[in-house]
Short mmCIF file of C-alpha atoms in Angstrom, two decimals:
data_model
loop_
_atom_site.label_atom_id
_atom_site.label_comp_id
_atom_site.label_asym_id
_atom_site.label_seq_id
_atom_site.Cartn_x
_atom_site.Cartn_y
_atom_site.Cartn_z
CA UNK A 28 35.39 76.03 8.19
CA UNK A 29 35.33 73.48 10.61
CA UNK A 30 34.06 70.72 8.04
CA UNK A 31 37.13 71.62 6.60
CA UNK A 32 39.41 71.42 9.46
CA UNK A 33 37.54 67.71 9.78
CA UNK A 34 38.27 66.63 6.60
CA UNK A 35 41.61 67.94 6.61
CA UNK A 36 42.56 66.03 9.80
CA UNK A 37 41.02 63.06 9.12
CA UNK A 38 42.96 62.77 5.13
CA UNK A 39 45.77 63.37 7.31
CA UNK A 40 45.16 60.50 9.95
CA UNK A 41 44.40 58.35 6.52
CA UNK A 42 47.57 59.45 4.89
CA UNK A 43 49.91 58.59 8.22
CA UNK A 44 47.74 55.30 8.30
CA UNK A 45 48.55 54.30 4.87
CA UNK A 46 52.35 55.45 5.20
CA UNK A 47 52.43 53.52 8.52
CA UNK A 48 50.95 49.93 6.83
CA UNK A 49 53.09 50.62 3.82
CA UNK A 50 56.48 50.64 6.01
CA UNK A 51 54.95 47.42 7.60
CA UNK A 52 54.10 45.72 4.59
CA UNK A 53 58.17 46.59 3.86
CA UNK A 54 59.28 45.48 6.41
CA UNK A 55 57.83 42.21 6.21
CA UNK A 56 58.77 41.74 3.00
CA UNK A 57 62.37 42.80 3.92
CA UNK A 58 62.25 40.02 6.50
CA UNK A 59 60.82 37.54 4.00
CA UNK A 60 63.96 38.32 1.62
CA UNK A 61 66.45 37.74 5.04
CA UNK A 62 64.81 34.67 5.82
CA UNK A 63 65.34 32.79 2.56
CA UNK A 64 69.48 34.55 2.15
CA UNK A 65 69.55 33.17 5.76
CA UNK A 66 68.00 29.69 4.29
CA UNK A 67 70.27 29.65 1.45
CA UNK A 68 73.42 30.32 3.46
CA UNK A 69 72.46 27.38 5.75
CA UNK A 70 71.99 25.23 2.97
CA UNK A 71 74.61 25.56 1.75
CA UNK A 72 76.37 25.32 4.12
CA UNK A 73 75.37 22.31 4.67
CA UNK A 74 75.91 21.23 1.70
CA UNK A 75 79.47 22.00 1.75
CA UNK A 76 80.12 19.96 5.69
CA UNK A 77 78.66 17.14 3.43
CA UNK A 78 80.90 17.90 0.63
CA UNK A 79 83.67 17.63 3.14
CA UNK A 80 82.85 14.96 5.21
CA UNK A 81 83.01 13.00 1.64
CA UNK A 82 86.27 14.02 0.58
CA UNK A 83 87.46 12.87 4.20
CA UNK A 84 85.73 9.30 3.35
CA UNK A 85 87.29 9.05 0.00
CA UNK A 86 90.45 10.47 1.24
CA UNK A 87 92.04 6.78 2.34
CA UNK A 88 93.52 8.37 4.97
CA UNK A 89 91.15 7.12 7.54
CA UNK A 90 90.15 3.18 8.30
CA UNK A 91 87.46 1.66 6.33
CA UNK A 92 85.19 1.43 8.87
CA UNK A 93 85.44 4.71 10.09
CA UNK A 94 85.20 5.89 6.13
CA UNK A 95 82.41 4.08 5.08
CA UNK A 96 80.48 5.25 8.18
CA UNK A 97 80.58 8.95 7.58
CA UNK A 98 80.39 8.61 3.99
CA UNK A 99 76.95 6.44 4.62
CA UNK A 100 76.07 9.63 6.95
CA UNK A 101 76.38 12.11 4.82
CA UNK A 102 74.84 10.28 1.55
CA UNK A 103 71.99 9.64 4.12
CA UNK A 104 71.95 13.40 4.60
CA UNK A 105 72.05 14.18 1.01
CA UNK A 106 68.87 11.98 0.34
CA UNK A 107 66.70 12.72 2.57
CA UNK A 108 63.76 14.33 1.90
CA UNK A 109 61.82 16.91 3.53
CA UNK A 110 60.61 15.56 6.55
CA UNK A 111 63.86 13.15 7.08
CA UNK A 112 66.37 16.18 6.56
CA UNK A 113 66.72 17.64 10.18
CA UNK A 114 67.13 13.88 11.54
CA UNK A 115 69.63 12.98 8.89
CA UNK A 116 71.73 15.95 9.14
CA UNK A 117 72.15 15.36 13.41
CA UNK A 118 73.31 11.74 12.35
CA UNK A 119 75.46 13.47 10.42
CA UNK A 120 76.84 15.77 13.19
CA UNK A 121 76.78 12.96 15.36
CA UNK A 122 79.06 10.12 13.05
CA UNK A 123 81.85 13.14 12.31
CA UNK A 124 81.73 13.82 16.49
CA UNK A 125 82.17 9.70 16.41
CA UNK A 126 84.80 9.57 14.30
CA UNK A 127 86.69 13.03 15.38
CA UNK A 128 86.43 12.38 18.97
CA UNK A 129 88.48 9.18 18.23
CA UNK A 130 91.37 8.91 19.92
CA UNK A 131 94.64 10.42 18.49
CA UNK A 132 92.45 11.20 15.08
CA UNK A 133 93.46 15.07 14.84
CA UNK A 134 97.23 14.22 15.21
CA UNK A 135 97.21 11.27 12.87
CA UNK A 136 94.81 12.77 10.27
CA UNK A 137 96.82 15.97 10.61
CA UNK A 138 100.61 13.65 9.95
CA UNK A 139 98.94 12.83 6.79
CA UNK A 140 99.85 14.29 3.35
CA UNK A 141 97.09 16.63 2.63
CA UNK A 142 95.61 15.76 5.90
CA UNK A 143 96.26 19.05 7.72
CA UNK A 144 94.53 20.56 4.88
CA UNK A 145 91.35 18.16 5.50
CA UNK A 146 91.10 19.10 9.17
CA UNK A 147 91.27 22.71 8.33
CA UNK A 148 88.38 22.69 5.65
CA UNK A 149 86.54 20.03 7.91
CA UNK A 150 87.23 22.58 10.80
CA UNK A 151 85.62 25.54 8.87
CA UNK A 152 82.44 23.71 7.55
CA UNK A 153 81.32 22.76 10.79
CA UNK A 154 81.54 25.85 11.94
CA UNK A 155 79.51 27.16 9.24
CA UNK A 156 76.56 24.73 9.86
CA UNK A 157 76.66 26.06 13.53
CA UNK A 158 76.33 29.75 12.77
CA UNK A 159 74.09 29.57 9.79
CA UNK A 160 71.83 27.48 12.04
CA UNK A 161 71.75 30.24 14.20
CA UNK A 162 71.20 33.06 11.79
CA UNK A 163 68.55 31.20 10.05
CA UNK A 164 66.70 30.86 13.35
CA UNK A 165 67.16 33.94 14.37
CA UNK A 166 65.39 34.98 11.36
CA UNK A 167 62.45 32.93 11.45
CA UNK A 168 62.02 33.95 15.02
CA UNK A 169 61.79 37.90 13.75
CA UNK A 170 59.51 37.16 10.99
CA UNK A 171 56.78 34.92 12.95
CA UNK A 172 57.02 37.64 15.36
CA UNK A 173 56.27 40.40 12.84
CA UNK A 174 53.24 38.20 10.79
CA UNK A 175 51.62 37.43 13.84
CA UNK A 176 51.45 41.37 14.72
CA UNK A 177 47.55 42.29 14.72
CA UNK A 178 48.28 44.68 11.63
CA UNK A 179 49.73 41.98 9.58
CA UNK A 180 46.99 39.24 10.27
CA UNK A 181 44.42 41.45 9.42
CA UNK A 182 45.65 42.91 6.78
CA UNK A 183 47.48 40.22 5.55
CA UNK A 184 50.85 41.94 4.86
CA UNK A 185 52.33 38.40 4.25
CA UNK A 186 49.95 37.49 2.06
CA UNK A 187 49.68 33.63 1.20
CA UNK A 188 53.12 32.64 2.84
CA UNK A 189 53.84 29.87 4.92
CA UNK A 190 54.39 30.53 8.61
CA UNK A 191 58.22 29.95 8.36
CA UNK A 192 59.65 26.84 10.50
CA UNK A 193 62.64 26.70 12.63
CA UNK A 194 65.91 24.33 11.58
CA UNK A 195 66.67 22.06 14.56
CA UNK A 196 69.67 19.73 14.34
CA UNK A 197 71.86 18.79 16.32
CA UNK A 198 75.11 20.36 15.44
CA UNK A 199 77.37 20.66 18.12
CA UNK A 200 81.06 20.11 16.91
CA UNK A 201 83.44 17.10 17.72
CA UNK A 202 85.09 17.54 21.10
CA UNK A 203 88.10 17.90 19.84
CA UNK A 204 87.04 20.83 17.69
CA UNK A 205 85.18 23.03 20.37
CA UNK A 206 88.71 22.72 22.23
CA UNK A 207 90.97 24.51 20.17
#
């Protein structure tokens, strides 16, 4: 009887243990599939500020120089590779705060045919590259938190992937954005 009672408690104990690891394993596997939406989302979201920031070069509505120097930017930023991207996309942030924190730019941009329109799309995508920063980081912060859990090392519930990095750039908006 008690041998019983033993083996009863301990198949139990086993079958809560297993459960337990199983939700775990789910979990981080749940967190694996948020972390590359959140990735996605970022870039592109990226990729459209870039998409933008072109269509304001090409747009003739600005001066050459100003033009040609955020359409350099965001080609740069559209190149680069790997290790370049993070730098490349803070130029970028940092030649459209250049060029938007101009004076008067807003109000003659916006007198423009089509140039209101510009400014509002311009307007949105940087906005976009803020929050999906933020999401995306956020999410790698979860997911090193739950792989480096004792369970999940030892186990290893994330298997063979790579300890997710964090997406630094700088990407605080124009001046005259933040204001309004």
């Amino acid at each position: 009887m008690t041998s019983t009672l033993i083996i009863l408690v301990v198949g139990i104990v086993m079958v809560l243990l297993a459960v337990y690891v199983s939700w775990r394993a789910g979990r981080l596997d749940r967190l694996h599939i948020r972390l590359e939406l959140a990735r996605e989302s970022l870039e592109a979201a990226l990729m459209r500020r870039r998409a933008v920031v072109l269509e304001l070069a090409g747009s003739r509505l600005l001066d050459p120089a100003t033009s040609l120097f955020l359409a350099a930017a965001a080609h740069e930023a559209r190149m680069a590779g790997p290790e370049e991207r993070e730098h490349a996309e803070s130029d970028l942030s940092r030649a459209l705060r250049a060029a938007v924190d101009q004076e008067r730019f807003r109000e003659k941009l916006a007198e423009a045919p089509g140039g209101e329109d510009l400014l509002e799309e311009l307007d949105t995508a940087v906005a976009k590259v803020v929050y999906s920063r933020r999401f995306y980081n956020n999410a790698v912060g979860v997911t090193r938190t739950a792989q480096r859990r004792w369970l999940a090392r030892t186990l290893r519930l994330a298997g063979h992937t790579e300890f997710p990095s964090f997406f630094e750039i700088d990407d605080d908006p124009p001046a005259a954005m933040a204001s309004e």
